[in-house]
Short mmCIF file of C-alpha atoms in Angstrom, two decimals:
data_model
loop_
_atom_site.label_atom_id
_atom_site.label_comp_id
_atom_site.label_asym_id
_atom_site.label_seq_id
_atom_site.Cartn_x
_atom_site.Cartn_y
_atom_site.Cartn_z
CA MET A 1 6.68 -28.65 0.19
CA SER A 2 8.64 -26.55 2.77
CA GLU A 3 10.34 -24.23 0.48
CA PRO A 4 8.04 -23.89 -2.85
CA LEU A 5 9.47 -21.79 -5.78
CA VAL A 6 6.77 -19.36 -6.66
CA LEU A 7 6.37 -16.85 -9.23
CA GLY A 8 4.02 -13.98 -8.20
CA ILE A 9 2.14 -11.57 -10.51
CA GLU A 10 0.82 -8.15 -9.20
CA THR A 11 -1.35 -5.71 -11.73
CA SER A 12 -3.55 -4.26 -9.39
CA CYS A 13 -2.69 -0.57 -10.44
CA ASP A 14 -0.02 1.03 -12.36
CA GLU A 15 3.20 -1.16 -11.67
CA THR A 16 3.42 -4.44 -13.23
CA GLY A 17 5.11 -6.72 -10.55
CA ILE A 18 6.65 -10.10 -11.26
CA GLY A 19 8.50 -11.79 -8.12
CA ILE A 20 9.98 -15.00 -7.72
CA VAL A 21 10.58 -16.47 -3.96
CA ARG A 22 11.78 -19.69 -2.76
CA GLY A 23 9.92 -20.06 0.52
CA ARG A 24 10.75 -17.11 2.38
CA THR A 25 13.68 -16.30 0.41
CA LEU A 26 13.59 -13.36 -2.32
CA LEU A 27 15.03 -14.35 -5.29
CA SER A 28 13.92 -11.73 -7.74
CA ASN A 29 11.56 -8.66 -7.44
CA THR A 30 11.01 -7.06 -11.05
CA ILE A 31 8.78 -4.00 -11.36
CA ALA A 32 7.92 -2.10 -14.59
CA SER A 33 5.86 1.16 -13.70
CA SER A 34 3.77 2.90 -16.03
CA MET A 35 4.01 5.97 -13.59
CA ASP A 36 5.24 8.38 -16.28
CA GLU A 37 2.54 7.49 -18.72
CA HIS A 38 -0.16 8.57 -16.03
CA ALA A 39 2.07 11.65 -14.78
CA ARG A 40 0.74 13.97 -17.85
CA TYR A 41 -2.69 13.37 -16.15
CA GLY A 42 -2.11 13.87 -12.66
CA GLY A 43 -3.20 10.38 -11.44
CA VAL A 44 -3.72 6.84 -12.62
CA VAL A 45 -5.84 6.26 -15.66
CA PRO A 46 -7.24 2.76 -15.53
CA GLU A 47 -7.47 2.07 -19.25
CA VAL A 48 -3.71 3.37 -19.86
CA ALA A 49 -2.63 1.10 -16.96
CA ALA A 50 -4.07 -1.94 -18.27
CA ARG A 51 -2.42 -1.43 -21.53
CA ALA A 52 0.74 -0.68 -19.77
CA HIS A 53 0.64 -4.23 -18.30
CA LEU A 54 -0.05 -5.95 -21.17
CA GLU A 55 3.21 -4.76 -22.82
CA ALA A 56 5.17 -5.20 -19.77
CA LEU A 57 4.27 -8.35 -18.56
CA GLN A 58 6.23 -10.77 -20.85
CA PRO A 59 9.52 -8.75 -20.54
CA ALA A 60 9.18 -8.46 -16.63
CA ILE A 61 8.61 -12.32 -16.61
CA ASP A 62 11.71 -13.00 -18.55
CA ALA A 63 13.74 -10.23 -16.30
CA ALA A 64 12.33 -12.08 -13.04
CA LEU A 65 13.24 -15.55 -14.60
CA ALA A 66 16.84 -14.21 -15.57
CA GLU A 67 17.57 -12.68 -12.19
CA ALA A 68 16.32 -15.56 -10.28
CA ASP A 69 18.35 -17.74 -12.28
CA VAL A 70 15.32 -20.36 -12.54
CA ARG A 71 13.11 -21.72 -15.48
CA LEU A 72 9.64 -21.75 -15.93
CA ALA A 73 9.37 -25.45 -15.83
CA ASP A 74 11.24 -25.26 -12.40
CA LEU A 75 8.21 -23.40 -10.69
CA ASP A 76 6.27 -25.29 -8.03
CA ALA A 77 3.18 -22.99 -8.50
CA VAL A 78 2.07 -19.43 -9.94
CA ALA A 79 0.34 -16.83 -7.69
CA VAL A 80 -1.55 -13.80 -9.06
CA THR A 81 -3.52 -10.82 -7.24
CA SER A 82 -7.01 -11.40 -7.54
CA GLY A 83 -8.14 -7.89 -5.97
CA PRO A 84 -8.90 -5.41 -4.66
CA GLY A 85 -7.50 -2.93 -7.21
CA LEU A 86 -8.37 -1.52 -10.63
CA ALA A 87 -10.62 -4.31 -12.55
CA GLY A 88 -8.95 -3.73 -15.72
CA ALA A 89 -5.64 -3.74 -14.61
CA LEU A 90 -6.30 -6.88 -12.27
CA MET A 91 -8.02 -8.84 -15.40
CA VAL A 92 -4.48 -8.45 -17.35
CA GLY A 93 -2.77 -10.21 -14.58
CA VAL A 94 -5.38 -12.53 -13.90
CA GLY A 95 -5.69 -13.72 -17.16
CA ALA A 96 -1.70 -14.15 -17.58
CA ALA A 97 -1.58 -16.23 -14.42
CA LYS A 98 -4.43 -18.53 -15.65
CA GLY A 99 -2.60 -18.89 -18.99
CA LEU A 100 0.66 -19.70 -17.45
CA ALA A 101 -0.59 -21.97 -14.62
CA VAL A 102 -2.52 -24.28 -17.47
CA ALA A 103 0.57 -24.03 -20.02
CA LEU A 104 2.85 -25.39 -17.26
CA ASP A 105 0.59 -27.72 -15.41
CA LYS A 106 1.26 -25.77 -12.19
CA PRO A 107 -1.10 -25.03 -9.05
CA LEU A 108 -2.31 -21.58 -9.36
CA TYR A 109 -3.09 -19.35 -6.07
CA ALA A 110 -5.33 -16.24 -6.16
CA VAL A 111 -4.70 -13.90 -3.34
CA ASN A 112 -5.45 -10.75 -1.73
CA HIS A 113 -3.33 -7.86 -2.56
CA LEU A 114 -3.60 -6.08 0.81
CA VAL A 115 -2.66 -9.30 2.71
CA GLY A 116 0.29 -9.55 0.16
CA HIS A 117 1.73 -6.32 1.69
CA ILE A 118 1.74 -7.79 5.00
CA ALA A 119 3.45 -11.13 3.63
CA ALA A 120 6.25 -8.86 2.12
CA ASP A 121 7.63 -8.45 6.00
CA ILE A 122 8.58 -12.28 5.82
CA LEU A 123 10.93 -11.79 2.76
CA THR A 124 13.09 -9.42 5.25
CA PRO A 125 16.29 -10.79 5.20
CA ASP A 126 17.69 -11.94 8.63
CA ALA A 127 14.39 -10.53 10.55
CA ALA A 128 12.98 -12.42 13.13
CA PRO A 129 9.61 -14.53 12.23
CA LEU A 130 6.77 -12.15 12.34
CA GLU A 131 4.84 -12.40 15.62
CA TYR A 132 0.96 -12.88 16.15
CA PRO A 133 -1.33 -11.21 16.50
CA THR A 134 -0.03 -8.00 15.22
CA ILE A 135 -1.45 -4.66 14.11
CA ALA A 136 -1.02 -3.70 10.17
CA LEU A 137 -1.09 -0.13 8.74
CA LEU A 138 -1.30 -0.08 5.16
CA VAL A 139 -0.89 3.30 3.51
CA SER A 140 -1.01 3.57 -0.49
CA GLY A 141 -2.16 5.40 -3.33
CA GLY A 142 -5.57 3.67 -3.42
CA HIS A 143 -5.78 2.13 0.25
CA THR A 144 -5.31 3.04 3.69
CA SER A 145 -6.46 0.15 5.83
CA LEU A 146 -5.78 -0.59 9.53
CA LEU A 147 -5.88 -4.61 10.04
CA HIS A 148 -5.63 -6.85 13.20
CA VAL A 149 -3.38 -9.87 11.96
CA ARG A 150 -3.95 -13.03 13.88
CA ASP A 151 -2.50 -15.23 11.27
CA LEU A 152 -1.11 -14.28 7.91
CA THR A 153 -2.87 -17.20 5.95
CA THR A 154 -6.30 -17.82 8.02
CA ASP A 155 -7.20 -14.67 10.29
CA VAL A 156 -6.88 -10.98 8.98
CA GLU A 157 -9.60 -8.75 10.36
CA LEU A 158 -10.37 -5.49 9.04
CA LEU A 159 -10.57 -2.69 11.85
CA GLY A 160 -10.82 0.50 9.65
CA GLU A 161 -10.30 1.91 6.26
CA THR A 162 -10.73 5.42 4.79
CA VAL A 163 -14.09 6.31 3.85
CA ASP A 164 -13.05 8.72 0.97
CA ASP A 165 -9.84 9.64 -0.24
CA ALA A 166 -6.81 7.33 0.57
CA ALA A 167 -3.51 9.14 1.97
CA GLY A 168 -1.70 8.55 -1.07
CA GLU A 169 -4.63 10.02 -3.21
CA ALA A 170 -4.69 13.14 -0.60
CA PHE A 171 -0.74 13.84 -1.31
CA ASP A 172 -1.42 13.84 -5.08
CA LYS A 173 -4.52 16.18 -4.80
CA VAL A 174 -2.46 18.61 -2.38
CA ALA A 175 0.63 18.41 -4.77
CA ARG A 176 -1.72 19.73 -7.60
CA LEU A 177 -2.69 22.53 -5.39
CA LEU A 178 0.95 23.36 -4.75
CA SER A 179 1.70 22.95 -8.59
CA LEU A 180 4.12 20.15 -7.69
CA PRO A 181 4.36 17.05 -9.87
CA TYR A 182 2.71 13.56 -9.60
CA PRO A 183 3.10 11.66 -7.77
CA GLY A 184 2.54 13.80 -4.78
CA GLY A 185 4.02 11.89 -2.02
CA PRO A 186 7.54 12.28 -2.88
CA GLU A 187 7.00 15.84 -4.16
CA ILE A 188 5.34 16.67 -0.99
CA ASP A 189 8.17 15.12 1.25
CA ARG A 190 11.00 17.28 -0.68
CA ALA A 191 9.03 20.52 -0.66
CA ALA A 192 8.39 20.15 3.29
CA VAL A 193 12.03 20.33 3.66
CA GLY A 194 12.68 23.16 6.15
CA GLY A 195 9.15 23.72 6.45
CA ASP A 196 7.57 24.20 9.82
CA PRO A 197 5.13 21.33 10.64
CA ASP A 198 3.26 23.29 13.26
CA ALA A 199 2.87 26.50 10.94
CA ILE A 200 -0.65 25.67 10.08
CA ARG A 201 -3.02 23.50 12.13
CA PHE A 202 -4.99 21.54 9.40
CA PRO A 203 -7.66 19.11 10.73
CA ARG A 204 -7.28 15.57 11.47
CA GLY A 205 -10.16 13.69 9.91
CA LEU A 206 -12.50 11.51 12.09
CA SER A 207 -10.35 12.37 15.29
CA ARG A 208 -13.03 14.46 17.16
CA ALA A 209 -14.54 12.59 20.05
CA SER A 210 -17.96 12.91 18.18
CA ASP A 211 -16.32 10.76 15.32
CA LEU A 212 -14.49 7.87 17.47
CA ALA A 213 -17.67 6.21 18.49
CA LYS A 214 -18.40 4.91 14.97
CA HIS A 215 -15.13 5.66 13.38
CA ARG A 216 -12.27 5.08 15.66
CA TYR A 217 -10.23 2.94 13.28
CA ASP A 218 -11.54 4.74 9.91
CA PHE A 219 -9.43 7.42 7.96
CA SER A 220 -11.08 10.65 5.78
CA PHE A 221 -8.54 12.97 3.98
CA SER A 222 -10.96 14.50 1.83
CA GLY A 223 -11.73 17.22 4.45
CA LEU A 224 -8.24 17.72 4.73
CA LYS A 225 -7.26 18.18 1.18
CA THR A 226 -10.20 20.75 1.04
CA ALA A 227 -8.87 22.61 4.24
CA VAL A 228 -5.51 22.90 2.18
CA ALA A 229 -7.18 24.22 -0.85
CA ARG A 230 -9.08 26.81 1.25
CA TRP A 231 -6.20 27.89 3.22
CA ILE A 232 -4.32 28.67 -0.25
CA GLU A 233 -7.10 30.71 -1.80
CA ARG A 234 -7.47 32.76 1.48
CA PHE A 235 -3.64 33.30 1.38
CA GLU A 236 -3.79 34.33 -2.27
CA ALA A 237 -6.68 36.53 -1.59
CA GLU A 238 -5.23 38.41 1.17
CA ASN A 239 -2.01 38.97 -0.61
CA ALA A 240 -3.86 40.22 -3.65
CA ALA A 241 -5.74 42.60 -1.49
CA ALA A 242 -2.43 43.72 0.03
CA GLY A 243 -0.82 44.36 -3.33
CA ALA A 244 1.53 41.32 -2.66
CA ASP A 245 2.82 38.60 -4.98
CA ALA A 246 0.73 35.53 -4.67
CA ARG A 247 3.59 33.41 -5.63
CA ASP A 248 4.86 34.21 -1.94
CA LEU A 249 2.93 31.15 -0.98
CA PRO A 250 4.85 29.19 1.86
CA ILE A 251 4.96 26.07 -0.01
CA ALA A 252 7.52 24.50 2.70
CA ASP A 253 5.13 25.17 5.67
CA VAL A 254 1.84 24.13 3.82
CA ALA A 255 3.47 21.09 2.74
CA ALA A 256 5.01 20.27 6.09
CA SER A 257 1.78 21.05 7.90
CA PHE A 258 -0.19 18.89 5.64
CA ARG A 259 2.09 16.04 5.92
CA GLU A 260 2.01 16.39 9.48
CA ALA A 261 -1.78 16.15 10.03
CA VAL A 262 -1.71 13.01 7.79
CA VAL A 263 0.97 11.36 9.76
CA ASP A 264 -0.79 12.14 13.13
CA VAL A 265 -3.98 10.62 12.24
CA LEU A 266 -2.24 7.38 10.68
CA VAL A 267 -0.04 6.83 13.75
CA THR A 268 -2.41 7.82 16.48
CA LYS A 269 -5.30 5.72 15.10
CA ALA A 270 -2.67 2.71 14.66
CA LEU A 271 -1.32 3.06 18.08
CA ASN A 272 -4.82 3.35 19.59
CA ALA A 273 -5.68 -0.06 17.92
CA CYS A 274 -2.54 -1.47 19.59
CA ALA A 275 -3.65 -0.10 22.89
CA ASP A 276 -7.25 -1.25 22.46
CA LEU A 277 -6.53 -4.57 21.46
CA GLY A 278 -3.23 -5.17 23.71
CA VAL A 279 -1.03 -5.91 20.73
CA PRO A 280 2.23 -4.44 21.04
CA ARG A 281 3.51 -4.89 17.60
CA LEU A 282 2.85 -2.74 14.49
CA LEU A 283 3.48 -3.56 10.92
CA LEU A 284 3.67 -0.79 8.38
CA GLY A 285 3.40 -1.29 4.52
CA GLY A 286 2.47 0.16 1.30
CA GLY A 287 4.04 2.81 -0.91
CA VAL A 288 3.48 5.67 1.39
CA ILE A 289 5.63 4.24 3.93
CA ALA A 290 8.41 5.59 1.96
CA ASN A 291 7.51 8.95 3.29
CA ARG A 292 10.39 9.81 5.76
CA ARG A 293 8.28 11.79 8.14
CA LEU A 294 5.74 8.81 8.66
CA ARG A 295 8.48 6.39 9.71
CA GLU A 296 10.12 8.93 12.00
CA VAL A 297 6.83 9.51 13.83
CA ALA A 298 5.89 6.12 13.94
CA LEU A 299 8.86 4.85 15.22
CA ALA A 300 9.28 7.51 17.99
CA ARG A 301 5.62 7.38 19.22
CA ALA A 302 5.51 3.46 19.10
CA ALA A 303 8.65 3.61 21.41
CA GLU A 304 7.08 5.71 23.70
CA ALA A 305 3.96 3.58 23.89
CA GLY A 306 6.14 0.11 24.30
CA VAL A 307 5.36 -1.01 20.59
CA THR A 308 7.58 -2.63 18.38
CA VAL A 309 7.48 -1.50 14.61
CA ARG A 310 8.27 -3.65 11.68
CA ILE A 311 8.82 -1.98 8.39
CA PRO A 312 9.53 -4.51 5.26
CA PRO A 313 12.48 -3.06 2.84
CA LEU A 314 11.10 0.07 0.96
CA SER A 315 11.38 -1.89 -2.63
CA LEU A 316 8.94 -4.48 -0.98
CA CYS A 317 6.56 -1.72 0.37
CA THR A 318 5.15 -0.58 -3.05
CA ASP A 319 3.16 -2.92 -5.11
CA ASN A 320 5.21 -6.04 -6.19
CA GLY A 321 4.71 -9.42 -7.34
CA ALA A 322 7.32 -10.73 -4.69
CA MET A 323 4.98 -10.24 -1.80
CA ILE A 324 2.30 -11.93 -3.71
CA ALA A 325 4.58 -14.91 -4.38
CA ALA A 326 5.56 -14.79 -0.60
CA LEU A 327 1.69 -15.06 0.38
CA ALA A 328 1.30 -17.88 -1.98
CA ALA A 329 4.18 -19.81 -0.43
CA GLU A 330 2.85 -19.17 2.88
CA LEU A 331 -0.38 -20.77 1.94
CA ILE A 332 1.42 -23.78 0.02
CA ALA A 333 3.65 -24.53 3.33
CA SER A 334 0.47 -24.35 5.64
CA GLY A 335 -1.08 -27.16 3.15
CA ARG A 336 -3.76 -25.16 1.64
CA PRO A 337 -4.93 -26.43 -1.68
CA ALA A 338 -4.65 -24.15 -4.97
CA SER A 339 -7.39 -22.01 -6.43
CA THR A 340 -9.38 -23.44 -9.02
CA LEU A 341 -9.59 -21.33 -12.37
CA GLY A 342 -13.26 -20.19 -11.30
CA PHE A 343 -12.20 -16.68 -10.02
CA GLY A 344 -11.62 -13.48 -11.72
CA ALA A 345 -10.63 -10.12 -10.86
CA ASP A 346 -12.37 -8.49 -8.00
CA SER A 347 -11.76 -4.78 -7.65
CA THR A 348 -13.53 -4.94 -4.00
CA LEU A 349 -11.97 -8.10 -2.75
CA PRO A 350 -12.41 -7.79 1.26
CA VAL A 351 -9.20 -8.40 3.24
CA THR A 352 -10.87 -11.26 5.12
CA GLU A 353 -10.63 -13.21 2.05
CA ILE A 354 -6.71 -14.23 1.97
CA GLN A 355 -7.20 -16.91 -1.07
CA VAL A 356 -10.00 -16.89 -3.34
CA ALA A 357 -11.65 -19.86 -5.24
CA GLU A 358 -9.60 -22.56 -2.89
CA ALA A 359 -10.26 -25.97 -4.26
CA VAL A 360 -12.28 -28.19 -1.94
CA PRO A 361 -10.22 -31.33 -0.91
CA ALA A 362 -11.53 -34.56 -2.48
#
């Protein structure tokens, strides 16, 4: 089956994603976000996300089918994120995918959310095929991972990941410190306009020589968040002592300097991996890739290092069902059997498990 028609379901966090692909051609990418419901809490609430998925799934499936102009009966397979992600949210998608596959008597592919972000690249219109090996930097609200991808369907190695806050979480927390709305990523980006990225030298986590021996490719942003909080506290205390208004906080400079620290660490570690492993290719994925400064710095520094950079369309960088369908389509094209029904939601699914519960050929 060279160009299978696959419907993908993605419910790992706060976005209900339904995508339909035919081989490597994107037919629909429907996303229903519950972000507004979480904004009042300043972050994703797992129980709220799970309920939102339940309410959004059927309308999102209907919208995706209409956009793709196909029927459920036309599908060749169903795909779903098994993990990693929020357990309750994943369970909604897994349950829906199993029910759909059984009712339609279609094969079901349970796949890895992080590898799905890599698969999003193959849906880029008119792009050259993804070359292997490649280094992939995935940056989102819940994940910051550096991967060595030797083959999309068979060989993905985890080089490093966050040991505490993911980059997206750090953006949310620093936005809160600056009294900016949730989600923090785009708000920090807006606040940083006109700011000086060199105004404040915030720390670069796990970048000292003593850290690199054990954590060369790992990330840490919790200390950076704390450093921003302490800087704001000192600024306000000094202003108060001088009789000045604490509202004089240079938000643009703080936002730009914080963002620069995050971007510097992400790009440096990714390019270190390219150099160390002799891989002149870097793929960027995940919702935080929408950050303008991250893309600018990555492209500029990679060009200096002789590394080519691939970035999927931004609509495919955030969590979506199309990337899950694309990964399943690649598995099908490579002759991999479907998953059995004996899998569940796995919130800590390792990236090396590209497909779970793969059936054993008879």
